[in-house]
Amino acid sequence: MRDRNESEIPQQQGICLTEGFIADKGTEPFFGSAGIKIKDYKDVYAELTTGGFLDKDDKPLLKRDLVKKNSVMGRLMSWAQYSTIRQGSRNINGMSGSEKLVKLQGKRYLFIWEKDDGSVRFKMTFGTSDNNSAGSPLSEQEALTAWDAILPTLKKRI
C-alpha cells in the first residue's frame, strides 16, 4: 500500500483508494464494501459490495428474499405493502447479472443488482432512513432515472 495523488493513474494493477493505492496482481478477489451518500439527496444511499459468492445452495437474486427477515429492512418489508417495479436479467459492462427494483409503501424504494455469481452487488435505497416518515423526495421515475444512470458506471475489474 502506498500514497497516491488523486490525479495519478497507476500503471500497475491494483486498487485505487482515496489518496492511496494497493498493488495487487488481480489474481485474487477483492473483498470490500463501500457506502455512498449523495450530498444533495440526503435520503439516497448506495452500497457496493465485492468479493462475495453464492454457495451451491444459495438462490439467485430473483429467487430469494431481498433482505434478511430479522433485519430492520426485513421487518419493514414484512408489514409494509410493496410492489415490484422491474426485475430481470441485466448485463452491465460484460458482467452477467440480475436486478430487482421494488417500491415500498410511502414512496420508498429498494433497488438491487447482483452479478450472477454473487461476486458483485450494488444496492440503492431511496427514502428509507429511520427518521424519514415522508419517503423519498424523488418520484418513482426520478429514482429509476438515477438508478439507470449510475448502475452502468460499474466496471469489471481487469
Short mmCIF file of C-alpha atoms in Angstrom, two decimals:
data_model
loop_
_atom_site.label_atom_id
_atom_site.label_comp_id
_atom_site.label_asym_id
_atom_site.label_seq_id
_atom_site.Cartn_x
_atom_site.Cartn_y
_atom_site.Cartn_z
CA MET A 1 0.00 0.00 0.00
CA ARG A 2 1.27 3.47 -0.81
CA ASP A 3 0.18 7.10 -1.05
CA ARG A 4 -1.36 8.24 -4.33
CA ASN A 5 -2.22 11.71 -5.59
CA GLU A 6 -5.89 11.90 -6.64
CA SER A 7 -4.91 12.77 -10.23
CA GLU A 8 -2.42 9.88 -10.52
CA ILE A 9 -3.48 6.91 -12.63
CA PRO A 10 -1.21 3.99 -11.66
CA GLN A 11 0.27 1.93 -14.48
CA GLN A 12 0.34 -1.28 -12.46
CA GLN A 13 -2.56 -3.50 -11.43
CA GLY A 14 -4.16 -2.73 -8.13
CA ILE A 15 -6.89 -0.93 -6.28
CA CYS A 16 -7.19 2.86 -6.05
CA LEU A 17 -8.39 4.33 -2.78
CA THR A 18 -8.82 7.95 -1.75
CA GLU A 19 -5.22 9.19 -1.69
CA GLY A 20 -3.94 5.61 -1.70
CA PHE A 21 -3.13 2.60 -3.84
CA ILE A 22 -2.86 -1.12 -3.09
CA ALA A 23 -0.66 -3.00 -5.56
CA ASP A 24 -2.30 -6.29 -6.50
CA LYS A 25 -1.74 -8.81 -9.28
CA GLY A 26 -5.51 -9.12 -9.70
CA THR A 27 -5.48 -12.90 -9.28
CA GLU A 28 -7.46 -12.91 -6.02
CA PRO A 29 -10.92 -11.45 -5.47
CA PHE A 30 -11.10 -8.07 -3.77
CA PHE A 31 -13.38 -8.22 -0.74
CA GLY A 32 -14.90 -4.93 0.25
CA SER A 33 -17.95 -2.83 0.78
CA ALA A 34 -18.42 0.89 0.32
CA GLY A 35 -21.41 3.01 1.23
CA ILE A 36 -22.11 6.19 -0.69
CA LYS A 37 -24.28 9.12 0.36
CA ILE A 38 -25.15 11.84 -2.12
CA LYS A 39 -24.73 15.37 -0.77
CA ASP A 40 -27.85 16.97 -2.23
CA TYR A 41 -30.01 13.86 -1.68
CA LYS A 42 -29.58 13.01 1.98
CA ASP A 43 -32.01 10.10 1.86
CA VAL A 44 -30.46 8.35 -1.12
CA TYR A 45 -27.94 5.69 -0.16
CA ALA A 46 -25.86 3.42 -2.39
CA GLU A 47 -23.74 0.45 -1.41
CA LEU A 48 -21.28 -1.58 -3.48
CA THR A 49 -20.10 -4.95 -2.18
CA THR A 50 -17.45 -7.04 -3.93
CA GLY A 51 -15.78 -10.38 -3.29
CA GLY A 52 -18.88 -12.29 -2.28
CA PHE A 53 -20.08 -15.51 -3.80
CA LEU A 54 -23.12 -17.73 -3.89
CA ASP A 55 -22.86 -21.11 -2.20
CA LYS A 56 -24.18 -24.07 -4.16
CA ASP A 57 -27.37 -23.98 -2.05
CA ASP A 58 -27.91 -20.21 -2.44
CA LYS A 59 -30.70 -18.99 -4.68
CA PRO A 60 -30.03 -16.35 -7.34
CA LEU A 61 -31.25 -12.80 -6.67
CA LEU A 62 -34.57 -13.18 -8.46
CA LYS A 63 -35.49 -16.33 -6.50
CA ARG A 64 -34.64 -15.25 -2.97
CA ASP A 65 -35.84 -12.75 -0.38
CA LEU A 66 -34.23 -9.35 -0.89
CA VAL A 67 -33.41 -8.83 2.78
CA LYS A 68 -32.90 -10.97 5.87
CA LYS A 69 -36.17 -11.40 7.76
CA ASN A 70 -34.69 -10.29 11.12
CA SER A 71 -33.06 -7.10 9.76
CA VAL A 72 -34.60 -3.62 10.06
CA MET A 73 -35.40 -3.63 6.34
CA GLY A 74 -36.82 -7.16 6.66
CA ARG A 75 -39.18 -6.08 9.43
CA LEU A 76 -40.21 -3.05 7.37
CA MET A 77 -40.96 -5.22 4.34
CA SER A 78 -42.91 -7.75 6.43
CA TRP A 79 -45.60 -5.21 7.33
CA ALA A 80 -45.32 -2.68 4.53
CA GLN A 81 -47.00 -3.14 1.23
CA TYR A 82 -44.56 -3.28 -1.63
CA SER A 83 -44.62 -3.92 -5.33
CA THR A 84 -42.02 -4.92 -7.88
CA ILE A 85 -41.27 -2.10 -10.30
CA ARG A 86 -38.90 -4.07 -12.50
CA GLN A 87 -36.94 -7.32 -12.33
CA GLY A 88 -34.96 -9.49 -14.67
CA SER A 89 -31.59 -10.13 -16.24
CA ARG A 90 -29.38 -7.10 -16.77
CA ASN A 91 -25.83 -7.25 -18.04
CA ILE A 92 -23.54 -4.39 -17.04
CA ASN A 93 -20.28 -3.88 -18.95
CA GLY A 94 -19.73 -7.58 -19.59
CA MET A 95 -20.97 -8.69 -16.17
CA SER A 96 -23.97 -11.00 -16.34
CA GLY A 97 -26.43 -10.25 -13.55
CA SER A 98 -29.97 -9.53 -12.44
CA GLU A 99 -31.80 -6.59 -10.96
CA LYS A 100 -34.81 -6.36 -8.69
CA LEU A 101 -36.39 -2.97 -8.08
CA VAL A 102 -39.19 -2.63 -5.53
CA LYS A 103 -41.34 0.22 -4.30
CA LEU A 104 -42.20 0.13 -0.63
CA GLN A 105 -45.20 1.80 0.93
CA GLY A 106 -44.88 5.58 1.22
CA LYS A 107 -42.51 6.49 -1.65
CA ARG A 108 -39.63 4.31 -0.51
CA TYR A 109 -37.55 2.34 -2.98
CA LEU A 110 -35.07 -0.54 -2.78
CA PHE A 111 -33.10 -1.33 -5.95
CA ILE A 112 -30.58 -4.21 -6.14
CA TRP A 113 -28.36 -5.52 -8.93
CA GLU A 114 -26.20 -8.60 -8.42
CA LYS A 115 -23.70 -10.38 -10.64
CA ASP A 116 -24.87 -13.94 -11.32
CA ASP A 117 -22.07 -15.50 -9.24
CA GLY A 118 -22.72 -13.12 -6.31
CA SER A 119 -19.26 -11.54 -6.54
CA VAL A 120 -20.59 -8.00 -7.08
CA ARG A 121 -23.71 -6.47 -5.57
CA PHE A 122 -24.95 -2.89 -5.92
CA LYS A 123 -27.86 -1.57 -3.89
CA MET A 124 -29.60 1.80 -3.74
CA THR A 125 -32.27 2.88 -1.29
CA PHE A 126 -34.41 5.99 -1.52
CA GLY A 127 -36.41 7.37 1.43
CA THR A 128 -35.70 4.50 3.84
CA SER A 129 -33.73 6.16 6.65
CA ASP A 130 -35.09 5.67 10.18
CA ASN A 131 -36.05 9.31 10.72
CA ASN A 132 -37.85 9.76 7.40
CA SER A 133 -41.62 9.48 7.61
CA ALA A 134 -42.30 11.22 4.28
CA GLY A 135 -40.43 8.83 1.99
CA SER A 136 -38.24 9.88 -0.88
CA PRO A 137 -38.47 13.37 -2.36
CA LEU A 138 -37.84 11.65 -5.71
CA SER A 139 -40.69 10.30 -7.80
CA GLU A 140 -40.56 6.70 -8.97
CA GLN A 141 -39.43 7.86 -12.42
CA GLU A 142 -36.68 10.05 -10.92
CA ALA A 143 -35.43 7.15 -8.79
CA LEU A 144 -35.40 4.89 -11.87
CA THR A 145 -33.55 7.56 -13.86
CA ALA A 146 -30.90 7.82 -11.13
CA TRP A 147 -30.55 4.02 -11.00
CA ASP A 148 -30.31 3.70 -14.77
CA ALA A 149 -27.64 6.44 -14.88
CA ILE A 150 -25.50 5.10 -12.02
CA LEU A 151 -25.67 1.31 -12.49
CA PRO A 152 -23.97 1.26 -15.94
CA THR A 153 -20.93 3.03 -14.45
CA LEU A 154 -19.91 -0.22 -12.72
CA LYS A 155 -16.89 -1.71 -14.42
CA LYS A 156 -15.36 -5.15 -14.35
CA ARG A 157 -12.05 -5.39 -12.54
CA ILE A 158 -9.42 -6.30 -15.10
#
